[in-house]
Short mmCIF file of C-alpha atoms and ligand atoms in Angstrom, two decimals:
data_model
loop_
_atom_site.label_atom_id
_atom_site.label_comp_id
_atom_site.label_asym_id
_atom_site.label_seq_id
_atom_site.Cartn_x
_atom_site.Cartn_y
_atom_site.Cartn_z
CA UNK P 1 50.96 -5.42 38.38
CA UNK P 2 48.94 -6.93 40.89
CA UNK P 3 49.97 -6.21 44.37
CA UNK P 4 47.39 -8.09 46.15
CA UNK P 5 49.75 -7.36 49.55
CA UNK P 6 48.47 -3.68 49.39
CA UNK P 7 44.72 -4.99 49.12
CA UNK P 8 45.55 -6.98 52.74
CA UNK P 9 46.78 -3.97 53.95
CA UNK P 10 44.29 -1.84 53.35
CA UNK P 11 41.21 -4.01 53.91
CA UNK P 12 43.57 -4.78 57.42
CA UNK P 13 43.47 -0.54 58.06
CA UNK P 14 39.72 -0.65 57.07
CA UNK P 15 38.87 -3.61 59.72
CA UNK P 16 41.10 -2.10 62.08
CA UNK P 17 40.34 1.78 62.06
CA UNK P 18 36.27 1.66 61.86
CA UNK P 19 36.26 2.01 57.91
CA UNK P 20 34.16 -1.11 56.99
CA UNK P 21 33.85 -4.39 58.81
CA UNK P 22 32.67 -7.69 57.28
CA UNK P 23 28.69 -8.11 58.02
CA UNK P 24 27.30 -10.78 60.76
CA UNK P 25 30.75 -11.42 61.66
CA UNK P 26 30.08 -12.86 64.87
CA UNK P 27 28.00 -15.82 63.46
CA UNK P 28 31.06 -16.35 61.23
CA UNK P 29 29.98 -13.94 58.34
CA UNK P 30 27.37 -13.67 54.91
CA UNK P 31 29.69 -14.09 52.86
CA UNK P 32 30.00 -10.70 50.58
CA UNK P 33 28.59 -8.64 52.92
CA UNK P 34 30.14 -6.03 54.55
CA UNK P 35 28.96 -3.24 57.47
CA UNK P 36 30.31 0.28 57.65
CA UNK P 37 32.08 1.54 60.92
CA UNK P 38 32.20 5.07 62.11
CA UNK P 39 34.18 6.15 59.80
CA UNK P 40 33.65 4.50 56.83
CA UNK P 41 29.66 5.39 57.40
CA UNK P 42 31.24 9.19 56.98
CA UNK P 43 33.75 8.58 53.92
CA UNK P 44 30.93 7.20 52.19
CA UNK P 45 28.20 10.05 53.02
CA UNK P 46 30.99 12.28 51.70
CA UNK P 47 31.07 10.78 48.53
CA UNK P 48 27.65 10.44 48.35
CA UNK P 49 27.05 14.42 49.47
CA UNK P 50 29.99 15.41 46.68
CA UNK P 51 27.96 13.24 43.99
CA UNK P 52 24.44 14.92 45.41
CA UNK P 53 26.30 18.39 45.62
CA UNK P 54 27.46 18.08 42.01
CA UNK P 55 24.66 16.51 40.33
CA UNK P 56 21.42 18.05 41.62
CA UNK P 57 22.32 20.65 44.10
CA UNK P 58 24.60 22.94 41.86
CA UNK P 59 22.41 22.24 38.62
CA UNK P 60 18.73 23.65 37.36
CA UNK P 61 18.50 20.68 35.01
CA UNK P 62 18.66 17.87 37.54
CA UNK P 63 15.91 17.33 40.30
CA UNK P 64 16.50 13.87 43.31
CA UNK P 65 14.43 11.35 44.16
CA UNK P 66 14.57 8.64 46.48
CA UNK P 67 12.13 5.62 44.84
CA UNK P 68 11.32 2.21 46.73
CA UNK P 69 13.35 -0.74 46.54
CA UNK P 70 10.58 -3.30 46.57
CA UNK P 71 8.94 -3.20 43.02
CA UNK P 72 6.56 -5.99 41.31
CA UNK P 73 7.36 -8.30 39.31
CA UNK P 74 6.39 -6.43 36.06
CA UNK P 75 8.70 -3.63 36.46
CA UNK P 76 11.39 -6.19 35.56
CA UNK P 77 9.74 -7.89 32.82
CA UNK P 78 9.45 -4.39 31.64
CA UNK P 79 13.00 -3.26 31.64
CA UNK P 80 14.15 -6.68 30.29
CA UNK P 81 15.58 -8.03 33.71
CA UNK P 82 14.00 -10.95 34.22
CA UNK P 83 14.59 -12.07 30.23
CA UNK P 84 18.09 -10.80 30.34
CA UNK P 85 20.05 -9.90 33.42
CA UNK P 86 22.16 -13.13 33.64
CA UNK P 87 25.38 -14.28 34.57
CA UNK P 88 26.80 -17.52 32.83
CA UNK P 89 27.38 -19.85 35.50
CA UNK P 90 29.82 -23.03 35.61
CA UNK P 91 29.23 -25.42 38.66
CA UNK P 92 32.38 -28.40 39.28
CA UNK P 93 30.76 -31.75 38.85
CA UNK P 94 32.65 -33.08 42.14
CA UNK P 95 32.59 -30.47 44.80
CA UNK P 96 29.66 -28.52 43.05
CA UNK P 97 31.15 -24.86 44.31
CA UNK P 98 29.96 -22.47 41.15
CA UNK P 99 31.78 -20.01 38.94
CA UNK P 100 31.62 -17.58 36.45
CA UNK P 101 32.23 -18.65 32.99
CA UNK P 102 33.59 -15.28 31.98
CA UNK P 103 35.83 -14.74 34.88
CA UNK P 104 37.22 -17.72 34.93
CA UNK P 105 38.17 -17.07 31.39
CA UNK P 106 39.30 -14.08 32.36
CA UNK P 107 41.82 -15.44 34.87
CA UNK P 108 42.98 -17.67 32.34
CA UNK P 109 43.66 -14.66 29.90
CA UNK P 110 45.55 -12.92 32.79
CA UNK P 111 47.70 -15.97 33.27
CA UNK P 112 51.73 -15.60 32.14
CA UNK P 113 52.18 -17.57 29.05
CA UNK P 114 48.78 -17.52 27.72
CA UNK P 115 48.75 -17.15 23.71
CA UNK P 116 46.04 -14.96 22.13
CA UNK P 117 46.59 -16.67 18.95
CA UNK P 118 45.21 -19.67 20.87
CA UNK P 119 42.58 -19.02 22.56
CA UNK P 120 41.27 -21.56 25.72
CA UNK P 121 38.09 -23.08 25.67
CA UNK P 122 35.92 -22.71 29.16
CA UNK P 123 35.81 -26.73 28.78
CA UNK P 124 39.15 -26.82 29.26
CA UNK P 125 39.80 -25.32 32.18
CA UNK P 126 39.41 -27.13 35.78
CA UNK P 127 37.72 -26.18 38.78
CA UNK P 128 40.35 -23.84 40.63
CA UNK P 129 38.81 -25.62 43.93
CA UNK P 130 39.66 -29.13 43.76
CA UNK P 131 40.50 -29.61 40.19
CA UNK P 132 37.30 -31.37 39.00
CA UNK P 133 35.16 -30.30 35.59
CA UNK P 134 33.52 -27.75 35.56
CA UNK P 135 29.60 -28.39 34.03
CA UNK P 136 28.20 -26.40 30.75
CA UNK P 137 27.51 -22.41 31.09
CA UNK P 138 24.16 -22.24 32.64
CA UNK P 139 22.46 -18.39 32.57
CA UNK P 140 21.90 -17.39 36.26
CA UNK P 141 19.57 -14.55 36.70
CA UNK P 142 20.86 -12.40 39.39
CA UNK P 143 17.68 -10.19 40.43
CA UNK P 144 16.78 -10.88 44.07
CA UNK P 145 13.02 -12.37 44.66
CA UNK P 146 10.95 -11.71 48.08
CA UNK P 147 7.54 -12.11 49.02
CA UNK P 148 4.78 -9.57 50.06
CA UNK P 149 1.70 -10.24 52.77
CA UNK P 150 1.65 -12.87 56.00
CA UNK P 151 -1.10 -15.44 54.52
CA UNK P 152 0.93 -18.71 52.68
CA UNK P 153 -0.46 -19.76 49.58
CA UNK P 154 -2.13 -15.69 48.99
CA UNK P 155 1.88 -13.62 49.09
CA UNK P 156 2.55 -11.88 46.04
CA UNK P 157 5.93 -11.63 44.42
CA UNK P 158 8.35 -9.13 44.54
CA UNK P 159 11.51 -8.11 43.50
CA UNK P 160 14.44 -6.26 45.16
CA UNK P 161 15.60 -3.64 42.89
CA UNK P 162 18.49 -4.44 40.53
CA UNK P 163 19.35 -1.00 39.69
CA UNK P 164 18.33 2.42 40.71
CA UNK P 165 17.53 4.09 38.00
CA UNK P 166 14.21 1.59 37.08
CA UNK P 167 12.57 3.53 40.04
CA UNK P 168 13.29 6.68 38.25
CA UNK P 169 11.75 5.57 34.93
CA UNK P 170 8.09 4.85 36.89
CA UNK P 171 8.30 8.49 38.20
CA UNK P 172 9.48 10.07 35.27
CA UNK P 173 5.68 11.48 34.61
CA UNK P 174 4.90 12.89 37.92
CA UNK P 175 8.55 14.41 38.40
CA UNK P 176 8.12 15.95 34.78
CA UNK P 177 4.76 17.39 35.84
CA UNK P 178 5.24 18.40 39.25
CA UNK P 179 8.52 19.98 39.09
CA UNK P 180 7.63 21.83 35.38
CA UNK P 181 10.15 20.05 33.49
CA UNK P 182 10.91 20.38 29.92
CA UNK P 183 13.45 18.06 28.34
CA UNK P 184 16.41 17.65 28.49
CA UNK P 185 16.23 17.22 31.99
CA UNK P 186 17.57 14.84 34.53
CA UNK P 187 16.49 12.58 38.34
CA UNK P 188 19.08 11.54 40.27
CA UNK P 189 19.04 9.09 42.73
CA UNK P 190 20.78 7.54 45.58
CA UNK P 191 20.30 4.33 47.61
CA UNK P 192 20.86 0.39 47.91
CA UNK P 193 20.52 -1.97 45.04
CA UNK P 194 20.64 -6.08 45.07
CA UNK P 195 21.67 -8.81 42.65
CA UNK P 196 22.69 -12.23 43.41
CA UNK P 197 26.43 -12.46 42.38
CA UNK P 198 27.64 -15.37 41.93
CA UNK P 199 31.49 -14.20 42.40
CA UNK P 200 31.92 -12.01 45.73
CA UNK P 201 35.20 -11.14 45.49
CA UNK P 202 38.06 -8.24 46.47
CA UNK P 203 36.31 -6.82 49.56
CA UNK P 204 33.21 -4.22 48.99
CA UNK P 205 34.23 -4.32 45.41
CA UNK P 206 31.28 -6.88 44.58
CA UNK P 207 28.46 -7.44 46.71
CA UNK P 208 25.07 -8.50 46.93
CA UNK P 209 23.33 -5.64 48.46
CA UNK P 210 25.21 -2.23 47.90
CA UNK P 211 24.66 1.28 46.91
CA UNK P 212 24.30 3.46 43.48
CA UNK P 213 24.57 6.94 42.63
CA UNK P 214 22.57 6.97 39.45
CA UNK P 215 21.37 10.08 37.29
CA UNK P 216 18.79 9.51 34.27
CA UNK P 217 18.74 12.33 31.63
CA UNK P 218 15.95 12.40 29.36
CA UNK P 219 16.81 13.84 26.10
CA UNK P 220 15.52 14.33 22.72
CA UNK P 221 17.07 11.46 20.28
CA UNK P 222 18.38 14.03 18.07
CA UNK P 223 20.61 15.21 20.63
CA UNK P 224 21.70 12.12 22.58
CA UNK P 225 25.20 11.63 21.48
CA UNK P 226 25.77 15.55 22.65
CA UNK P 227 24.64 14.95 25.77
CA UNK P 228 26.36 11.49 26.18
CA UNK P 229 29.49 12.87 25.58
CA UNK P 230 28.88 15.79 28.19
CA UNK P 231 27.80 13.57 31.08
CA UNK P 232 30.94 10.94 30.04
CA UNK P 233 33.23 14.41 30.50
CA UNK P 234 31.29 15.51 34.08
CA UNK P 235 32.07 12.32 35.35
CA UNK P 236 35.60 11.58 35.20
CA UNK P 237 35.99 15.53 36.05
CA UNK P 238 33.58 14.62 38.88
CA UNK P 239 36.55 11.97 40.18
CA UNK P 240 39.27 14.68 39.57
CA UNK P 241 38.04 17.03 41.67
CA UNK P 242 38.07 15.07 44.39
CA UNK P 243 41.42 14.23 43.85
CA UNK P 244 41.91 10.87 42.25
CA UNK P 245 44.95 10.06 40.19
CA UNK P 246 44.09 10.72 36.56
CA UNK P 247 46.85 8.42 35.48
CA UNK P 248 44.85 5.52 37.44
CA UNK P 249 41.82 6.19 35.15
CA UNK P 250 40.75 5.58 31.93
CA UNK P 251 37.63 5.22 29.32
CA UNK P 252 36.92 1.50 27.93
CA UNK P 253 34.07 1.20 25.59
CA UNK P 254 31.96 -1.85 25.82
CA UNK P 255 31.90 -3.92 23.11
CA UNK P 256 28.65 -4.65 21.18
CA UNK P 257 28.51 -8.17 22.49
CA UNK P 258 29.19 -6.96 25.55
CA UNK P 259 26.63 -4.42 26.29
CA UNK P 260 23.84 -4.82 28.69
CA UNK P 261 20.15 -5.63 26.95
CA UNK P 262 18.86 -1.64 27.49
CA UNK P 263 22.70 0.00 25.95
CA UNK P 264 22.93 1.22 22.82
CA UNK P 265 26.38 2.58 24.07
CA UNK P 266 28.37 2.08 27.01
CA UNK P 267 31.24 3.20 28.47
CA UNK P 268 33.15 2.78 31.33
CA UNK P 269 35.65 4.65 34.26
CA UNK P 270 37.73 2.01 35.09
CA UNK P 271 40.15 2.25 37.73
CA UNK P 272 43.37 0.13 37.79
CA UNK P 273 43.33 -1.90 40.87
CA UNK P 274 45.98 -3.41 43.14
CA UNK P 275 44.72 -6.86 42.81
CA UNK P 276 43.42 -7.39 39.15
CA UNK P 277 44.19 -4.16 37.09
CA UNK P 278 41.35 -2.04 35.22
CA UNK P 279 37.91 -3.00 37.09
CA UNK P 280 35.21 -0.80 36.18
CA UNK P 281 34.38 1.90 38.55
CA UNK P 282 31.06 3.90 36.98
CA UNK P 283 29.19 4.30 33.69
CA UNK P 284 28.27 6.00 30.88
CA UNK P 285 25.31 4.49 28.99
CA UNK P 286 23.01 5.57 26.15
CA UNK P 287 20.13 3.76 26.79
CA UNK P 288 17.87 4.84 24.21
CA UNK P 289 14.28 4.65 24.12
CA UNK P 290 14.32 0.82 25.47
CA UNK P 291 13.12 1.84 29.14
CA UNK P 292 10.15 4.50 28.35
CA UNK P 293 9.01 2.72 25.76
CA UNK P 294 8.55 -0.96 27.75
CA UNK P 295 7.49 0.63 30.20
CA UNK P 296 4.59 2.75 28.45
CA UNK P 297 4.13 -0.80 26.74
CA UNK P 298 3.55 -2.40 29.74
CA UNK P 299 1.86 -0.22 31.83
CA UNK P 300 -0.44 1.09 29.10
CA UNK P 301 0.34 4.94 29.97
CA UNK P 302 1.88 7.21 27.04
CA UNK P 303 5.18 8.29 27.93
CA UNK P 304 5.65 10.51 24.57
CA UNK P 305 6.98 13.39 25.14
CA UNK P 306 5.58 16.38 23.13
CA UNK P 307 8.15 19.44 22.84
CA UNK P 308 7.85 23.03 21.69
CA UNK P 309 7.80 22.19 18.23
CA UNK P 310 5.19 19.97 18.49
CA UNK P 311 7.48 17.09 17.36
CA UNK P 312 6.47 13.71 19.57
CA UNK P 313 9.39 11.48 20.67
CA UNK P 314 9.99 8.96 23.45
CA UNK P 315 12.35 10.56 25.21
CA UNK P 316 16.41 8.67 24.74
CA UNK P 317 18.02 8.48 28.59
CA UNK P 318 21.82 9.21 29.15
CA UNK P 319 22.02 7.56 32.08
CA UNK P 320 25.48 8.35 34.57
CA UNK P 321 25.77 5.26 37.10
CA UNK P 322 28.32 5.48 39.64
CA UNK P 323 28.40 2.81 42.70
CA UNK P 324 29.10 4.20 45.93
CA UNK P 325 30.68 1.47 47.93
CA UNK P 326 33.46 1.17 44.61
CA UNK P 327 33.93 4.24 44.53
CA UNK P 328 34.61 4.40 48.34
CA UNK P 329 36.89 1.05 47.78
CA UNK P 330 39.27 3.17 44.54
CA UNK P 331 38.98 6.66 46.83
CA UNK P 332 40.34 4.53 49.80
CA UNK P 333 42.98 2.59 47.67
CA UNK P 334 43.81 5.94 45.59
CA UNK P 335 44.92 7.78 48.96
CA UNK P 336 46.36 4.95 51.10
CA UNK P 337 50.43 6.18 51.30
CA UNK P 338 53.01 4.10 53.30
CA UNK P 339 55.60 6.77 54.46
CA UNK P 340 59.32 6.42 56.42
CA UNK P 341 58.36 7.32 59.56
CA UNK P 342 57.55 10.92 60.06
CA UNK P 343 56.37 11.93 63.22
CA UNK P 344 56.93 10.43 66.75
CA UNK P 345 59.24 8.89 69.14
CA UNK P 346 63.14 8.02 68.30
CA UNK P 347 62.48 4.62 69.10
CA UNK P 348 60.26 4.63 66.12
CA UNK P 349 61.77 5.48 63.54
CA UNK P 350 62.19 2.89 61.15
CA UNK P 351 58.50 1.62 61.27
CA UNK P 352 56.85 2.49 58.39
CA UNK P 353 54.07 5.14 58.98
CA UNK P 354 50.54 5.01 56.81
CA UNK P 355 48.87 8.37 55.38
CA UNK P 356 45.66 8.37 54.35
CA UNK P 357 46.37 11.01 51.96
CA UNK P 358 42.54 11.59 50.96
CA UNK P 359 40.43 14.86 49.80
CA UNK P 360 39.33 17.64 52.24
CA UNK P 361 35.99 17.09 51.39
CA UNK P 362 36.15 13.19 51.75
CA UNK P 363 37.96 12.72 54.93
CA UNK P 364 35.71 11.34 58.06
CA UNK P 365 36.91 13.80 60.44
CA UNK P 366 38.09 16.73 59.75
CA UNK P 367 40.05 18.35 62.62
CA UNK P 368 41.08 16.21 65.52
CA UNK P 369 41.53 18.14 68.44
CA UNK P 370 44.45 16.92 70.93
CA UNK P 371 45.18 18.25 74.55
CA UNK P 372 48.16 17.64 75.71
CA UNK P 373 47.33 17.23 79.23
CA UNK P 374 44.76 15.07 80.32
CA UNK P 375 44.61 17.64 83.26
CA UNK P 376 41.52 20.23 83.65
CA UNK P 377 42.89 23.31 82.11
CA UNK P 378 44.04 22.08 78.90
CA UNK P 379 41.06 19.47 78.54
CA UNK P 380 38.46 22.27 79.35
CA UNK P 381 39.84 24.47 76.14
CA UNK P 382 40.22 21.62 74.07
CA UNK P 383 36.47 20.69 74.53
CA UNK P 384 36.09 24.46 73.93
CA UNK P 385 37.30 24.27 70.53
CA UNK P 386 35.79 21.70 69.88
CA UNK P 387 31.98 22.55 70.39
CA UNK P 388 33.14 25.98 68.44
CA UNK P 389 33.73 24.01 65.60
CA UNK P 390 31.31 21.43 65.46
CA UNK P 391 28.63 22.66 63.94
CA UNK P 392 30.44 22.89 60.97
CA UNK P 393 32.68 20.24 60.91
CA UNK P 394 33.27 16.59 61.86
CA UNK P 395 35.90 16.51 65.06
CA UNK P 396 37.49 13.76 66.78
CA UNK P 397 38.81 14.50 70.55
CA UNK P 398 41.66 12.32 71.63
CA UNK P 399 44.07 13.13 74.67
CA UNK P 400 45.44 9.12 75.16
CA UNK P 401 48.64 8.68 74.10
CA UNK P 402 51.92 10.48 73.09
CA UNK P 403 51.27 13.41 70.96
CA UNK P 404 53.26 11.33 67.85
CA UNK P 405 50.61 8.40 68.38
CA UNK P 406 47.99 10.58 68.04
CA UNK P 407 49.23 12.48 64.40
CA UNK P 408 50.42 8.85 63.31
CA UNK P 409 46.16 7.77 64.04
CA UNK P 410 44.99 10.66 62.83
CA UNK P 411 47.12 10.72 59.82
CA UNK P 412 46.26 6.81 59.26
CA UNK P 413 42.64 7.57 59.16
CA UNK P 414 42.98 10.82 56.89
CA UNK P 415 42.36 14.02 58.73
CA UNK P 416 43.66 16.94 57.19
CA UNK P 417 44.25 19.29 60.55
CA UNK P 418 45.04 18.52 63.76
CA UNK P 419 44.84 20.91 66.57
CA UNK P 420 47.28 20.77 69.95
CA UNK P 421 46.22 22.66 72.59
CA UNK P 422 49.68 22.96 75.30
CA UNK P 423 50.85 24.84 77.85
CA UNK P 424 52.07 27.79 76.57
CA UNK P 425 48.65 28.03 75.01
CA UNK P 426 48.00 29.11 78.70
CA UNK P 427 49.94 31.82 78.13
CA UNK P 428 49.65 33.35 74.66
CA UNK P 429 46.10 32.00 73.91
CA UNK P 430 47.41 30.22 70.53
CA UNK P 431 47.20 26.32 69.66
CA UNK P 432 49.43 24.72 67.26
CA UNK P 433 47.30 23.43 63.96
CA UNK P 434 49.40 20.91 61.78
CA UNK P 435 48.34 19.87 58.40
CA UNK P 436 48.56 16.49 57.53
CA UNK P 437 50.65 16.35 54.06
CA UNK P 438 53.45 18.58 54.65
CA UNK P 439 53.30 17.88 58.28
CA UNK P 440 53.70 21.59 58.43
CA UNK P 441 52.99 23.36 61.60
CA UNK P 442 51.43 26.76 62.59
CA UNK P 443 50.52 28.57 65.49
CA UNK P 444 47.13 30.12 65.43
CA UNK P 445 45.33 32.19 68.12
CA UNK P 446 42.77 30.62 69.41
CA UNK P 447 40.05 33.47 68.35
CA UNK P 448 41.11 33.45 65.30
CA UNK P 449 40.99 29.15 65.04
CA UNK P 450 37.51 28.88 63.82
CA UNK P 451 37.63 31.26 60.93
CA UNK P 452 41.16 29.69 60.05
CA UNK P 453 39.65 26.22 60.12
CA UNK P 454 36.79 26.93 57.82
CA UNK P 455 38.49 28.76 55.47
CA UNK P 456 40.16 25.83 54.66
CA UNK P 457 37.52 23.80 54.14
N1 GAP M 1 21.33 1.03 35.95
C1 GAP M 1 23.01 0.93 35.03
C2 GAP M 1 23.46 -0.20 36.01
O1 GAP M 1 22.90 -0.83 36.82
P1 GAP M 1 25.97 -1.65 36.14
O2 GAP M 1 27.12 -1.42 34.98
O3 GAP M 1 25.28 -2.99 36.09
O4 GAP M 1 24.81 -0.45 35.23
C3 GAP M 1 26.32 0.59 37.60
O5 GAP M 1 26.15 -0.98 37.42
C4 GAP M 1 27.35 0.66 38.66
O6 GAP M 1 27.28 0.14 40.44
C5 GAP M 1 28.79 -0.33 37.90
O7 GAP M 1 30.06 0.77 37.37
C6 GAP M 1 29.65 -0.42 39.84
O8 GAP M 1 30.31 0.95 40.75
C7 GAP M 1 28.30 -0.24 40.86
N2 GAP M 1 28.13 -2.07 40.81
C8 GAP M 1 27.30 -3.00 40.35
N3 GAP M 1 27.56 -4.26 40.20
C9 GAP M 1 28.16 -4.10 41.55
C10 GAP M 1 28.28 -5.04 42.75
N4 GAP M 1 27.57 -6.13 43.15
N5 GAP M 1 29.03 -4.67 43.56
C11 GAP M 1 28.89 -3.43 44.10
N6 GAP M 1 29.03 -2.30 43.08
C12 GAP M 1 28.15 -2.76 42.06
#
């Protein structure tokens, strides 16, 4: 069931508490561009770090890369994107607003009373903004072009990469040789990609500038299916290992006519979103030998691999492709909870409270340090506690407002632990540690606190 209201609450929390702000907002904003605020950048970095750890650092068969965003036109000719990376676009003949034809059809099909046996045609759909007639669909290329150089007439066309994996293919031979890799092995990278999307709705779900976390696994064609199934399972389990609710996830295989031009097989991991049901969060693709064959042909460089038995082939590529922004959004949605009032004053008892039940590895702030008074002895102890752990754990120091309000502020941003320094601390040299989800409180000796907290993470 669509719950636009829930999305509005999440977007409002993101703005209010410094997770995500509309881009260029003081100038009225730039559509579909968003900035990550102080807590958003921590959350997204934690997601990227968790991905890198699982996909590169804890494996012997995957290495990392950071390739350029700017690439010459020939890369996208070879990759097939200049020819095939299109979305169908319709334009209203009256207000000239543009829409994605496939999205308009999808929206109609989702309306109550839609009869599957009598499929609606695109030319029966009026403009959603003014009711005017829509044009025939035209293909619209999604790549973003720019110019390099300072002298008019001598500028060179370049493209902002439309998917990060292309940089991996360009460096495949260099990485293989430098790292003395034998197949099967993978190359991973995290970075920005750019697409001139026509429909940009639903917050950070679909943007024109976004981040991908992609891994390309180079394999013997005979073994491609085995690796494909393995990586599908790995990616699914990664989301579960970071606390995502399994019933909100599903796999969906792309139909033949829906697959990208490079794909022999493609499966999405979809998330059941509050605004529109199942939507793509990540993908696993069998790209066959498309990419290395094409770059071999266009560059004139041989991309054939000779294995230990002397067999020659162009490697197949099994790709895992995750969106850092989509993962951030889905982790936020999945963690968002409204609960009956749990803490704070009697006079606030009927208000709902928000708790972000983020996995501790993803939470932007790991430990909040809360002195009961702003005065010297407690403040000093609290600051000493903070500096004793901030090397390992991201902390936040907060001394303003009632303790109930401060707990609620930390619950809203998903902080797993709060440490309260009170007047008893001066006597018994202990502090109170409060856990976010259970609200369990424990007195811990200050001398043991660092070890106690590090063990929790
Ligand atoms: N290299 C394969 C590839 O790029 P894709 O399905 O086009 O495949 C992969 O994109 C992932 O990148 C998506 O599952 C999504 O998480 C993310 N993504 C794609 N377009 C996006 C956009 N406009 N805004 C945010 N994330 C996007």
